[in-house]
Structure formats: structure tokens, C-alpha cells
Amino acid sequence: MSALLIHNANVLTMDDANPRAAAVAVREGRVRLAGTAEQARAAAGPGAVEVDAGGRTVIPGFIDPHNHLLSTAESLAAVDAGYPRVGSAADLVRVVAEEAARTPAGQWIRAFHMDDAKYPGGRPTRRHLDEATDEHPVIVYHVSGHQAVVNSAALAWSGITENVTDPAGGSFVRDEAGRLTGMVLDSAMELLLPLAVDIGCHGPNFHTALPADQLLGWLSDAAGPYLSAGVTTVCDPQVSARELRVYRAARAAGTLPLRTFGMPLSHQLDALTSAGLASPFGDDWLRLTGMKFYSDGTLLGGTAKFSVPYGEHGEFAGSLYHDPDRLVDLVTRAAGEGWQVAIHTQGDAAMEHTLAAIASAARVSGPDARPRVEHCGYPTPEQAKRFTDHGVIPVNQPNFLHDSGGDFLRRLGERAHRLQPMREEIDLGLRPVLSSDSFVSSLRPMDTVANAVCRTTREGLEIGADQAVTLHEALRAHTLDAAHALGVEDRLGALRPGYLADLVVLDADVEAMESDRLRTVGAWLTVLDGEVVHGAG
């Protein structure tokens, strides 16, 4: 398709010089004009395919700057252990047993999205999973991706015995008698699985060794869920050699489903430095944008590092992946080599270490370094003000506030209300962005937008209502500001003449909707690089 005209639309361009239009013209993969129907028709030229949007909202294609694309593709092909489908240990046993009944003995069974904070009776154990099968090694990933529970067969397969030593940055959970429960936290996951890469203590290792053709097939299959949600660009925030090889192969085969940017994980810093490689590197389809570091663990799993422990009984002290001085050294070296830096940070104690690393990196970075804080869970007001010293980009995922907000309110009390303080960040002049952290939560951008606007839990409780943002702020944070976080705001994230022609026609006029209905919205039409890649009918 060389030319396309979309008219009878509510076009939100994200272009401050031309914020609204009734039509948009696309030709040869570029936006030509957003304006009146007559202007757009002339710009599209003769022979353009015309689409009547029926008054629906048109925006730039959604950019998800923190989305584990390949792992999401894996999860879509695995057992779904997400809540509310699985709401108890008994439910988990049932779905694993059902999968075991159709899986050859000895083959791994993998499940994703377990949310055991909602289980009556608490965490499942290997004994529960042993009830489901003793003929298959089983791993069930926690919804955070930072921990998992396995059965006895998986422990035996991995050679893990009762006298295993906890590695730096992780642990094996034990019962009161000191026996392994099967729950494995953070970097201890490194010892569990058939892994494609060794990342040491640089993060949770979900980079499993799987056949390349299987991964490529799952990645291709993910096109439907992503494009039907209006996602046209993602940034995978934890790229190892496994992910990069698969993305390159998909790009060469023409099966990469959307623009895919990536951040190499920090365990590769020395190797990439030796090779002379730094960001940005690549093209507008496959590109490296920054380097990913971990400060602390996960808020969902109890390993976020707060200055005051959290939990219903103050039982969660949190953990760090690196000694603070080591984090400063890693981040500073990466910045000195030219990498944009991105640091996973949840608790306020970890945030101090992250800010120290960013301040050190600023001394060797260029003038527009754009350091990112991934998740940016609980910055104190004073820490948020310090973000302005270095142009920090907070990378928020308000889906967590909806999915697990009730758990946060129980575990954090009043502190829960300033989790992901996006309103405060915008008012400080920062450019926070929205993202999903899929596979951890829904990949659908309108879920994320709704949760940033509504700030309500799954149970309907308010969680930090004073930190809510407007609909337009949320849409901008998932388009133009997300492009800014990736360093491509000069060609993506807005419907401006000359920009790459990625856009989505939402299946409603979202400005005319009640905010609590925004979650129902999907893509009526998705255009990627000037081509219609998803369309209703």
C-alpha cells in the first residue's frame, strides 16, 4: 500500500504545533499531513486507499518502552497461571496437572503469571506441585518475573540439594525446618533452568534455552496480540545474546512483528566494550538503545529495598543485586562508553543507590544522557526533585497498581499511595513514560492508560488518586514521551509530516468515554510503516 487516507476521525497528533485534526495522510511509509479531510486527501495523492474512521480516535502507534517481547511470546504459548484464573494453590495444582496429562514424561512444564499474594494460605510449595506431577520438571514463574516455584523433579533435574548455598542477589526459600520449599528468588533462578546465557547476579534469569525455531514461531505468533492492541514499537529492557539472536533472525526472515528496540543487560558490559559497541546502534526496526541494570528486587515478590521494611508484619527487608559501590562503578563505566543507562529500582533505599550511580554517570555522560529509572516504584518527594538534576526519565507501569494495588495497600499502608507518583513527576517538569512490563502485566496499552488515569485497584479502592494523570497526558506518555525515552522522538511518537507512518485507530472516541471504560478499548485499525497490519474487517 503506497498511500492511505484516514478521515472522519478525532486525530490526536501529539504535535504541539498542530494538536488536533480530522484526517491524516500517509504515503510511502511516512506521515504526509494531519489536517482537514480535503488537505489530507490532497497530500495522500491519487489512488490512496481511503478509510472512514467513523469518528474514532486516531493517535500515533503505541510505543511500549519496557516490554519483554520474546518472553511475552513465550508466556503466550505456556500455561496461564494468572489471577483470577488461578486463585489458590489448589487451582495451580489443577492447571499444572491438566498440562502434565498432555505432555510427554520428562518434558519441562512452564507456567507464567502466578500471583500467590492472593492465595488463601499463602505461597505454594514444591509439595503442591509434586501433587500435580512427579514425571515432569515444573517451573511456575511469579507474576513479577523475579521468582518462581518448582517441583521436586525440577530441583533434581537442576542438581539442587538441601545444602545449596544462596547466591549473591538471590535466595532459596526454606521452611522452619530449613528444608527447601521450591520457591526461588531473584538471582537464585540462575541455578534452576536449562539456560541460554549466564547472567550471574545481574538480574533474574528467565533466558531459558529453547530451540531457535520454536522461539521464532512464538515471536511471529505474538503479532496478533500486539498489533490488535495498537502496539507498534517495544523496547525489550533485558536483552541477552538469546534475545538478540532471535530478533536478528526474525528481522532477516521478515517475521519481526513490530519495531523492536532493546537494552542489553549489564553482564555484557565488558564484552560489548571490548567490541567497541554502544548505543544507539541499529536501524528503525531493530535497535539497541541503552543498558539495563538492577538495583533491588521486586515490590510484588517482597524483595524491593525500602528504608523501612514492608509487609503486613514488616517481614520484607528487600535485597540488592549489587553492592552500592559496585552499582556506581558499573553504571559509570557504561555511561562513559556511551550507553544510555536504565536502572531497575523499586524501594526508596535502592533509589538512593540508583541516584548515586546516575550522579556519577552524569560526570562522564554527554549533555543529553536521558537516564531511565525502570519501575520507579517509591521515590520520596526529595528523591523525585533530584531527578530533575539529571533529566531522569521515570518508566512507570500503573498496571501494577490495579493488579496488585490491594496487596500494596496491605503491605505498605500509606506509602502505597505515592507509588509511581506520575502527577508529581510531570509537575516537576519531568517526562515520565508509560509501559506495561509485559509479560508481567497486560501488554494492552489502553489498560495501562486507564490505570494511569483511574488509579484504582482490582477491588475498586483508590490508590494514590492525587497522582492520577489526564487522558491526554497518559496517551502522550505512551507515544511521544515514550519515543523520547528511546531517543527517536524526531521520527516516532507523533503524527507530523515526515514521521514514520505508525498509527492506530482506536475502536472508540476515547475522549467521549468515561474513564472506567477505557480498558475496553482496543485497536480498530493498526498501521505500521505505512501498511495496515491489523484491521477490523
Coordinates of C-alpha atoms in Angstrom, one line a residue:
M1 CA 0.0 0.0 0.0
S2 CA 1.7 3.2 -1.1
A3 CA -0.9 5.7 0.2
L4 CA -3.6 5.8 2.8
L5 CA -6.1 8.4 3.9
I6 CA -7.9 8.2 7.2
H7 CA -10.7 10.7 7.6
N8 CA -13.8 11.4 9.7
A9 CA -11.6 10.9 12.7
N10 CA -10.7 12.5 16.0
V11 CA -6.9 12.7 15.4
L12 CA -4.7 13.5 18.4
T13 CA -1.4 14.1 16.8
M14 CA 0.9 14.6 19.9
D15 CA 2.3 17.6 17.8
D16 CA 2.1 20.7 19.9
A17 CA 2.1 22.9 16.8
N18 CA -0.9 21.0 15.3
P19 CA -2.5 19.1 18.2
R20 CA -5.8 18.1 16.5
A21 CA -7.0 17.1 13.1
A22 CA -9.9 15.4 11.3
A23 CA -7.8 13.3 8.9
V24 CA -4.3 12.0 8.3
A25 CA -2.5 11.2 5.1
V26 CA 0.2 8.5 4.7
R27 CA 2.3 7.9 1.7
E28 CA 5.4 5.7 1.1
G29 CA 5.7 4.8 4.8
R30 CA 5.7 8.4 6.0
V31 CA 3.1 10.7 7.5
R32 CA 2.4 13.4 4.9
L33 CA -0.1 15.6 6.7
A34 CA -2.6 15.8 9.6
G35 CA -5.4 18.3 8.9
T36 CA -8.8 18.6 7.3
A37 CA -10.1 15.8 5.0
E38 CA -9.5 18.0 2.0
Q39 CA -6.0 18.8 2.9
A40 CA -5.2 15.2 3.8
R41 CA -6.8 13.9 0.6
A42 CA -4.6 16.2 -1.5
A43 CA -1.5 15.2 0.5
A44 CA -2.2 11.4 0.1
G45 CA -2.4 11.9 -3.6
P46 CA -4.3 9.9 -6.3
G47 CA -5.0 6.3 -5.7
A48 CA -4.8 6.4 -1.9
V49 CA -6.9 3.9 0.0
E50 CA -9.5 5.8 2.0
V51 CA -10.7 4.7 5.4
D52 CA -13.7 6.3 7.1
A53 CA -12.8 6.2 10.9
G54 CA -16.4 6.8 11.9
G55 CA -15.5 9.4 14.5
R56 CA -13.0 7.2 16.2
T57 CA -9.8 8.4 17.9
V58 CA -6.6 8.2 15.9
I59 CA -3.2 8.5 17.7
P60 CA 0.4 7.6 16.9
G61 CA 1.2 3.9 17.3
F62 CA 1.7 3.0 20.9
I63 CA 5.3 2.7 22.0
D64 CA 5.9 0.4 25.0
P65 CA 9.4 1.3 26.3
H66 CA 9.5 -1.6 28.8
N67 CA 8.1 -4.8 27.3
H68 CA 9.8 -8.2 27.3
L69 CA 8.7 -9.1 23.8
L70 CA 10.3 -12.5 23.4
S71 CA 9.4 -13.6 27.0
T72 CA 5.9 -12.4 26.4
A73 CA 5.7 -14.5 23.3
E74 CA 6.9 -17.5 25.4
S75 CA 4.3 -16.8 28.0
L76 CA 1.5 -16.7 25.5
A77 CA 2.5 -20.2 24.5
A78 CA 2.8 -21.5 28.1
V79 CA 0.4 -22.4 30.9
D80 CA -1.6 -19.4 32.1
A81 CA -1.3 -19.3 35.9
G82 CA -2.6 -15.7 36.2
Y83 CA -5.1 -14.4 38.6
P84 CA -8.1 -14.8 38.7
R85 CA -7.9 -18.0 36.6
V86 CA -5.6 -19.4 39.2
G87 CA -6.5 -18.0 42.7
S88 CA -5.2 -20.7 45.0
A89 CA -2.5 -23.4 45.4
A90 CA -5.3 -25.9 44.6
D91 CA -6.0 -24.1 41.3
L92 CA -2.3 -24.1 40.5
V93 CA -2.1 -27.9 41.1
R94 CA -5.2 -28.4 38.8
V95 CA -3.8 -26.4 35.8
V96 CA -0.4 -28.0 36.1
A97 CA -1.9 -31.5 36.3
E98 CA -4.0 -30.8 33.2
E99 CA -0.9 -29.7 31.3
A100 CA 1.0 -32.8 32.6
A101 CA -1.7 -35.1 31.2
R102 CA -1.0 -33.9 27.7
T103 CA 2.8 -33.5 28.0
P104 CA 5.3 -36.4 27.5
A105 CA 7.0 -37.5 30.7
G106 CA 10.4 -35.8 31.3
Q107 CA 9.5 -32.7 29.4
W108 CA 9.5 -29.4 31.2
I109 CA 6.2 -27.7 32.0
R110 CA 6.3 -23.9 32.3
A111 CA 3.7 -21.6 33.6
F112 CA 3.6 -17.8 33.9
H113 CA 1.9 -15.0 35.9
M114 CA 1.4 -16.7 39.3
D115 CA 0.2 -14.1 41.9
D116 CA 0.5 -16.0 45.1
A117 CA -0.1 -12.9 47.3
K118 CA -3.8 -13.5 46.5
Y119 CA -3.7 -17.2 47.5
P120 CA -5.6 -18.2 50.7
G121 CA -2.9 -19.9 52.8
G122 CA 0.0 -18.1 51.1
R123 CA 2.7 -19.3 48.8
P124 CA 2.6 -22.7 47.0
T125 CA 5.5 -25.1 47.6
R126 CA 7.2 -27.9 45.7
R127 CA 5.0 -30.3 47.6
H128 CA 1.9 -28.8 45.9
L129 CA 3.5 -29.1 42.5
D130 CA 4.5 -32.7 43.3
E131 CA 0.8 -33.5 43.7
A132 CA 0.3 -32.3 40.1
T133 CA 3.2 -34.4 38.6
D134 CA 6.3 -36.2 39.6
E135 CA 7.1 -37.2 36.0
H136 CA 7.8 -33.7 34.7
P137 CA 10.1 -30.9 35.9
V138 CA 7.8 -27.9 36.6
I139 CA 8.6 -24.2 36.9
V140 CA 5.9 -21.6 37.6
Y141 CA 7.0 -18.0 37.2
H142 CA 5.8 -15.4 39.6
V143 CA 3.9 -12.5 38.0
S144 CA 7.0 -10.3 38.7
G145 CA 9.4 -12.5 36.8
H146 CA 11.7 -12.2 39.8
Q147 CA 10.9 -15.6 41.4
A148 CA 9.5 -18.9 40.7
V149 CA 8.3 -22.1 42.4
V150 CA 9.4 -25.5 41.1
N151 CA 8.6 -29.1 42.0
S152 CA 11.0 -31.8 43.3
A153 CA 11.6 -33.1 39.8
A154 CA 12.9 -29.7 38.7
L155 CA 15.2 -29.4 41.7
A156 CA 16.6 -32.9 40.9
W157 CA 17.0 -32.1 37.2
S158 CA 19.0 -29.0 38.2
G159 CA 21.1 -30.9 40.7
I160 CA 19.9 -28.7 43.6
T161 CA 20.0 -30.3 47.0
E162 CA 19.1 -29.3 50.5
N163 CA 22.6 -28.0 51.2
V164 CA 22.6 -25.5 48.3
T165 CA 24.1 -22.1 49.1
D166 CA 22.2 -18.9 48.4
P167 CA 24.0 -16.9 45.6
A168 CA 24.6 -13.2 45.7
G169 CA 21.4 -11.3 44.9
G170 CA 19.0 -14.2 45.5
S171 CA 17.9 -17.0 47.7
F172 CA 16.2 -20.4 48.1
V173 CA 13.3 -20.1 50.4
R174 CA 13.3 -22.6 53.2
D175 CA 10.7 -23.7 55.8
E176 CA 11.1 -23.6 59.6
A177 CA 13.0 -26.9 59.5
G178 CA 15.4 -25.5 56.9
R179 CA 14.1 -27.5 54.0
L180 CA 13.7 -26.1 50.5
T181 CA 10.2 -25.1 49.8
G182 CA 10.7 -24.9 46.0
M183 CA 10.4 -21.1 46.0
V184 CA 13.4 -19.5 44.4
L185 CA 14.1 -15.7 44.5
D186 CA 15.8 -13.4 42.1
S187 CA 19.4 -14.4 41.0
A188 CA 18.9 -17.9 42.5
M189 CA 16.8 -18.6 39.4
E190 CA 20.1 -18.8 37.6
L191 CA 20.7 -22.2 39.1
L192 CA 17.4 -23.7 38.2
L193 CA 16.8 -23.9 34.5
P194 CA 18.3 -25.0 31.2
L195 CA 19.6 -21.6 30.5
A196 CA 20.8 -20.0 27.2
V197 CA 23.1 -17.5 29.0
D198 CA 24.8 -17.0 32.3
I199 CA 24.0 -13.5 33.7
G200 CA 25.4 -14.0 37.2
C201 CA 23.9 -11.6 39.7
H202 CA 22.9 -9.0 37.2
G203 CA 19.2 -9.8 37.3
P204 CA 16.6 -12.6 37.4
N205 CA 17.4 -15.1 34.7
F206 CA 14.4 -16.1 32.6
H207 CA 16.5 -16.6 29.4
T208 CA 15.8 -20.3 29.0
A209 CA 17.5 -22.5 26.5
L210 CA 14.8 -23.3 23.9
P211 CA 15.1 -24.3 20.2
A212 CA 15.5 -21.2 18.0
D213 CA 12.8 -22.3 15.6
Q214 CA 10.3 -22.6 18.5
L215 CA 11.2 -19.1 19.8
L216 CA 10.9 -17.7 16.3
G217 CA 7.5 -19.3 15.8
W218 CA 6.2 -17.9 19.1
L219 CA 7.6 -14.5 18.3
S220 CA 5.7 -14.5 15.0
D221 CA 2.5 -15.6 16.7
A222 CA 2.7 -12.7 19.1
A223 CA 2.0 -10.3 16.2
G224 CA -1.8 -10.7 16.6
P225 CA -2.0 -9.8 20.3
Y226 CA 0.4 -6.8 20.0
L227 CA -1.0 -5.3 16.8
S228 CA -4.6 -5.8 17.8
A229 CA -3.8 -3.7 20.9
G230 CA -2.2 -0.9 18.8
V231 CA 1.4 -1.5 19.8
T232 CA 3.8 -0.7 17.0
T233 CA 7.2 -0.4 18.9
V234 CA 8.6 -2.0 22.0
C235 CA 11.8 -1.8 23.9
D236 CA 12.8 -5.1 25.5
P237 CA 14.5 -4.0 28.7
Q238 CA 16.6 -7.1 29.3
V239 CA 18.3 -8.3 26.1
S240 CA 20.8 -11.1 26.3
A241 CA 22.5 -12.9 23.4
R242 CA 19.5 -15.2 23.3
E243 CA 17.0 -12.4 22.6
L244 CA 19.3 -10.5 20.1
R245 CA 19.9 -13.7 18.1
V246 CA 16.2 -14.4 17.8
Y247 CA 15.3 -10.7 17.0
R248 CA 18.0 -10.6 14.3
A249 CA 16.8 -13.9 12.8
A250 CA 13.2 -12.6 12.7
R251 CA 14.3 -9.4 11.1
A252 CA 16.2 -11.3 8.4
A253 CA 13.2 -13.6 7.8
G254 CA 10.8 -10.7 7.7
T255 CA 8.8 -12.0 10.7
L256 CA 9.7 -9.4 13.4
P257 CA 6.2 -8.4 14.3
L258 CA 6.9 -4.8 15.2
R259 CA 9.7 -2.3 15.7
T260 CA 11.9 -3.8 18.4
F261 CA 14.4 -1.9 20.4
G262 CA 16.5 -3.5 23.2
M263 CA 18.6 -2.8 26.2
P264 CA 21.5 -5.3 26.7
L265 CA 21.7 -6.5 30.3
S266 CA 24.7 -5.2 32.3
H267 CA 26.5 -8.6 32.5
Q268 CA 27.6 -7.9 28.9
L269 CA 29.3 -4.6 29.6
D270 CA 32.8 -5.8 29.3
A271 CA 32.2 -7.8 26.2
L272 CA 30.4 -5.0 24.4
T273 CA 33.1 -2.5 25.5
S274 CA 35.8 -4.8 24.0
A275 CA 33.8 -5.0 20.8
G276 CA 33.5 -1.2 20.7
L277 CA 29.7 -1.3 20.7
A278 CA 27.5 1.3 22.4
S279 CA 24.1 2.8 21.9
P280 CA 22.4 3.8 19.8
F281 CA 23.1 1.0 17.3
G282 CA 20.8 -0.4 14.6
D283 CA 18.0 0.9 12.5
D284 CA 14.4 1.9 12.9
W285 CA 13.3 -1.8 13.0
L286 CA 15.9 -3.4 15.3
R287 CA 18.0 -1.1 17.5
L288 CA 19.9 -1.1 20.8
T289 CA 19.1 1.9 22.9
G290 CA 20.6 1.6 26.4
M291 CA 22.0 -0.7 29.0
K292 CA 19.9 -2.3 31.8
F293 CA 21.0 -2.5 35.4
Y294 CA 19.3 -3.8 38.6
S295 CA 19.4 -2.1 41.9
D296 CA 16.9 -4.0 44.0
G297 CA 14.3 -6.8 43.6
T298 CA 10.6 -6.7 43.2
L299 CA 7.8 -5.0 45.0
L300 CA 5.4 -7.8 44.1
G301 CA 7.6 -10.5 45.5
G302 CA 8.8 -8.8 48.6
T303 CA 12.4 -8.1 47.6
A304 CA 12.2 -4.3 46.9
K305 CA 14.6 -2.5 49.2
F306 CA 12.9 0.1 51.4
S307 CA 14.5 2.2 54.2
V308 CA 11.7 0.8 56.4
P309 CA 10.8 -2.8 55.8
Y310 CA 7.3 -3.5 54.5
G311 CA 4.8 -6.3 54.7
E312 CA 1.8 -6.9 57.0
H313 CA 4.3 -7.7 59.7
G314 CA 7.3 -5.8 58.4
E315 CA 8.7 -9.1 57.1
F316 CA 10.1 -7.8 53.8
A317 CA 13.5 -6.3 54.2
G318 CA 14.3 -6.4 50.5
S319 CA 17.6 -7.2 48.7
L320 CA 20.1 -5.6 46.4
Y321 CA 21.6 -7.2 43.3
H322 CA 24.9 -5.3 43.7
D323 CA 26.9 -3.7 46.5
P324 CA 26.1 0.0 46.1
D325 CA 29.7 0.9 45.1
R326 CA 29.6 -1.9 42.5
L327 CA 26.4 -0.4 41.0
V328 CA 28.0 3.0 40.8
D329 CA 31.1 1.5 39.1
L330 CA 29.0 -0.5 36.5
V331 CA 26.7 2.4 35.6
T332 CA 29.5 4.9 35.4
R333 CA 31.6 2.7 33.1
A334 CA 28.6 2.1 30.9
A335 CA 27.9 5.8 30.6
G336 CA 31.5 6.5 29.9
E337 CA 31.3 4.1 27.0
G338 CA 28.3 6.0 25.6
W339 CA 25.4 3.9 26.8
Q340 CA 22.1 5.4 27.9
V341 CA 21.6 3.8 31.4
A342 CA 18.4 2.3 32.8
I343 CA 18.2 1.1 36.3
H344 CA 15.5 -1.1 37.8
T345 CA 14.6 0.5 41.1
Q346 CA 11.6 0.0 43.4
G347 CA 12.2 1.0 47.1
D348 CA 13.4 4.3 48.4
A349 CA 16.6 2.7 49.9
A350 CA 17.5 1.3 46.5
M351 CA 16.6 4.7 44.9
E352 CA 19.5 6.3 46.9
H353 CA 21.9 3.9 45.4
T354 CA 20.4 4.5 41.9
L355 CA 20.6 8.2 42.3
A356 CA 24.3 8.0 43.4
A357 CA 25.0 5.9 40.3
I358 CA 23.2 8.4 38.0
A359 CA 25.0 11.3 39.5
S360 CA 28.4 9.6 39.0
A361 CA 27.4 8.7 35.4
A362 CA 26.5 12.3 34.7
R363 CA 30.1 13.3 35.1
V364 CA 31.1 11.2 32.1
S365 CA 27.9 11.2 30.0
G366 CA 27.1 13.6 27.2
P367 CA 24.8 16.6 27.6
D368 CA 21.6 14.7 26.8
A369 CA 22.1 11.4 28.6
R370 CA 18.4 10.7 29.5
P371 CA 19.0 8.2 32.3
R372 CA 16.0 5.9 33.0
V373 CA 14.7 4.6 36.2
E374 CA 12.7 1.4 35.5
H375 CA 9.5 0.9 37.5
C376 CA 10.5 3.9 39.7
G377 CA 8.3 2.4 42.4
Y378 CA 8.7 4.6 45.5
P379 CA 10.8 7.7 45.1
T380 CA 10.4 10.0 48.1
P381 CA 9.5 13.7 47.3
E382 CA 13.1 14.7 47.9
Q383 CA 14.3 12.0 45.6
A384 CA 11.8 12.9 42.9
K385 CA 13.1 16.5 43.0
R386 CA 16.6 15.2 42.5
F387 CA 15.5 13.5 39.3
T388 CA 15.4 17.0 37.8
D389 CA 19.1 17.4 38.3
H390 CA 19.9 14.8 35.6
G391 CA 16.8 14.7 33.5
V392 CA 15.8 11.3 34.8
I393 CA 13.0 9.5 32.9
P394 CA 10.7 7.6 35.3
V395 CA 9.4 4.5 33.5
N396 CA 6.1 3.7 35.1
Q397 CA 3.8 0.7 35.0
P398 CA 0.5 1.6 36.6
N399 CA -1.0 -1.8 35.7
F400 CA 0.6 -3.0 38.9
L401 CA -1.5 -0.5 40.9
H402 CA -4.6 -2.1 39.5
D403 CA -3.5 -5.8 39.5
S404 CA -1.8 -5.8 42.9
G405 CA -2.8 -2.5 44.5
G406 CA -4.8 -4.3 47.2
D407 CA -1.7 -6.2 48.2
F408 CA 0.3 -2.9 48.2
L409 CA -2.2 -1.2 50.4
R410 CA -2.0 -4.2 52.9
R411 CA 1.8 -4.4 52.8
L412 CA 2.8 -0.7 52.5
G413 CA -0.1 1.1 54.2
E414 CA 0.0 4.9 53.5
R415 CA 3.2 4.5 51.5
A416 CA 1.2 2.7 48.8
H417 CA -0.5 6.0 47.8
R418 CA 2.7 7.5 46.4
L419 CA 3.8 4.5 44.4
Q420 CA 4.7 5.6 40.9
P421 CA 4.0 9.3 41.6
M422 CA 3.4 10.3 38.0
R423 CA 1.4 13.5 38.7
E424 CA 4.3 14.8 40.8
E425 CA 6.9 13.9 38.2
I426 CA 5.0 15.8 35.4
D427 CA 4.5 18.8 37.7
L428 CA 8.3 18.8 38.3
G429 CA 8.9 19.2 34.6
L430 CA 10.0 15.6 34.0
R431 CA 8.8 13.4 31.1
P432 CA 7.7 10.1 32.8
V433 CA 6.6 7.4 30.4
L434 CA 4.0 4.6 30.5
S435 CA 4.9 1.0 29.8
S436 CA 3.5 -2.5 30.5
D437 CA 6.4 -4.6 31.7
S438 CA 4.7 -7.4 29.8
F439 CA 5.0 -10.4 30.4
V440 CA 4.5 -9.3 34.0
S441 CA 1.2 -7.5 33.2
S442 CA -1.2 -6.8 30.3
L443 CA 0.5 -5.8 27.0
R444 CA -2.6 -3.8 26.1
P445 CA -1.7 0.0 26.2
M446 CA -5.2 1.1 26.9
D447 CA -5.1 -1.0 30.1
T448 CA -2.0 1.0 31.1
V449 CA -3.6 4.3 30.1
A450 CA -6.8 3.5 32.1
N451 CA -4.8 2.6 35.2
A452 CA -2.7 5.8 35.0
V453 CA -5.9 7.8 34.7
C454 CA -8.0 5.9 37.3
R455 CA -5.5 4.8 40.0
T456 CA -7.9 2.2 41.4
T457 CA -7.2 -1.4 42.5
R458 CA -8.8 -4.5 41.1
E459 CA -11.1 -4.3 44.2
G460 CA -12.2 -0.8 43.3
L461 CA -10.1 1.1 46.0
E462 CA -8.3 4.3 45.3
I463 CA -4.5 4.1 45.4
G464 CA -2.8 7.5 45.2
A465 CA -5.7 9.3 43.5
D466 CA -3.7 12.5 43.8
Q467 CA -1.1 11.0 41.5
A468 CA -3.5 10.4 38.6
V469 CA -2.9 12.0 35.2
T470 CA -5.2 13.2 32.5
L471 CA -6.2 11.1 29.5
H472 CA -4.1 13.2 27.1
E473 CA -1.1 13.1 29.4
A474 CA -1.3 9.3 29.6
L475 CA -1.6 8.9 25.8
R476 CA 1.4 11.2 25.3
A477 CA 3.4 9.2 27.8
H478 CA 2.7 6.1 25.8
T479 CA 3.6 7.7 22.4
L480 CA 5.7 10.9 22.1
D481 CA 7.3 10.8 25.5
A482 CA 8.0 7.1 25.1
A483 CA 9.7 7.9 21.8
H484 CA 11.8 10.5 23.7
A485 CA 12.9 7.8 26.2
L486 CA 14.1 5.8 23.3
G487 CA 15.8 8.7 21.6
V488 CA 13.7 8.6 18.5
E489 CA 11.2 11.5 19.1
D490 CA 12.4 13.0 15.8
R491 CA 10.6 10.3 13.8
L492 CA 8.3 8.3 16.0
G493 CA 5.6 9.1 18.6
A494 CA 3.7 11.9 16.7
L495 CA 1.7 12.4 13.5
R496 CA 3.9 15.0 12.0
P497 CA 4.9 15.4 8.3
G498 CA 7.9 13.2 7.6
Y499 CA 7.5 11.0 10.6
L500 CA 7.4 7.2 10.2
A501 CA 3.8 6.2 9.5
D502 CA 2.9 4.2 12.6
L503 CA -0.6 4.9 13.9
V504 CA -3.6 3.3 15.5
V505 CA -7.3 4.0 15.1
L506 CA -8.8 3.1 18.4
D507 CA -12.2 1.4 18.4
A508 CA -13.9 4.3 20.1
D509 CA -13.7 8.1 20.6
V510 CA -11.8 7.8 23.9
E511 CA -12.3 11.5 24.8
A512 CA -16.1 10.9 24.9
M513 CA -15.8 7.9 27.2
E514 CA -16.0 7.5 31.0
S515 CA -12.5 6.8 32.3
D516 CA -13.6 3.5 33.8
R517 CA -14.4 2.2 30.3
L518 CA -11.0 2.9 28.8
R519 CA -9.9 -0.6 29.5
T520 CA -12.4 -1.9 27.0
V521 CA -10.7 -0.1 24.1
G522 CA -8.6 -1.8 21.5
A523 CA -7.3 -1.1 18.0
W524 CA -9.8 -0.9 15.2
L525 CA -7.0 -0.4 12.7
T526 CA -3.2 -0.5 13.2
V527 CA -0.8 0.9 10.6
L528 CA 2.9 0.1 10.9
D529 CA 5.5 1.6 8.5
G530 CA 2.6 2.8 6.3
E531 CA 1.0 -0.7 6.0
V532 CA -2.3 -1.8 7.5
V533 CA -1.2 -4.7 9.8
H534 CA -4.4 -5.1 11.8
G535 CA -7.9 -4.1 10.8
A536 CA -11.5 -4.7 11.8
G537 CA -12.9 -6.5 8.8

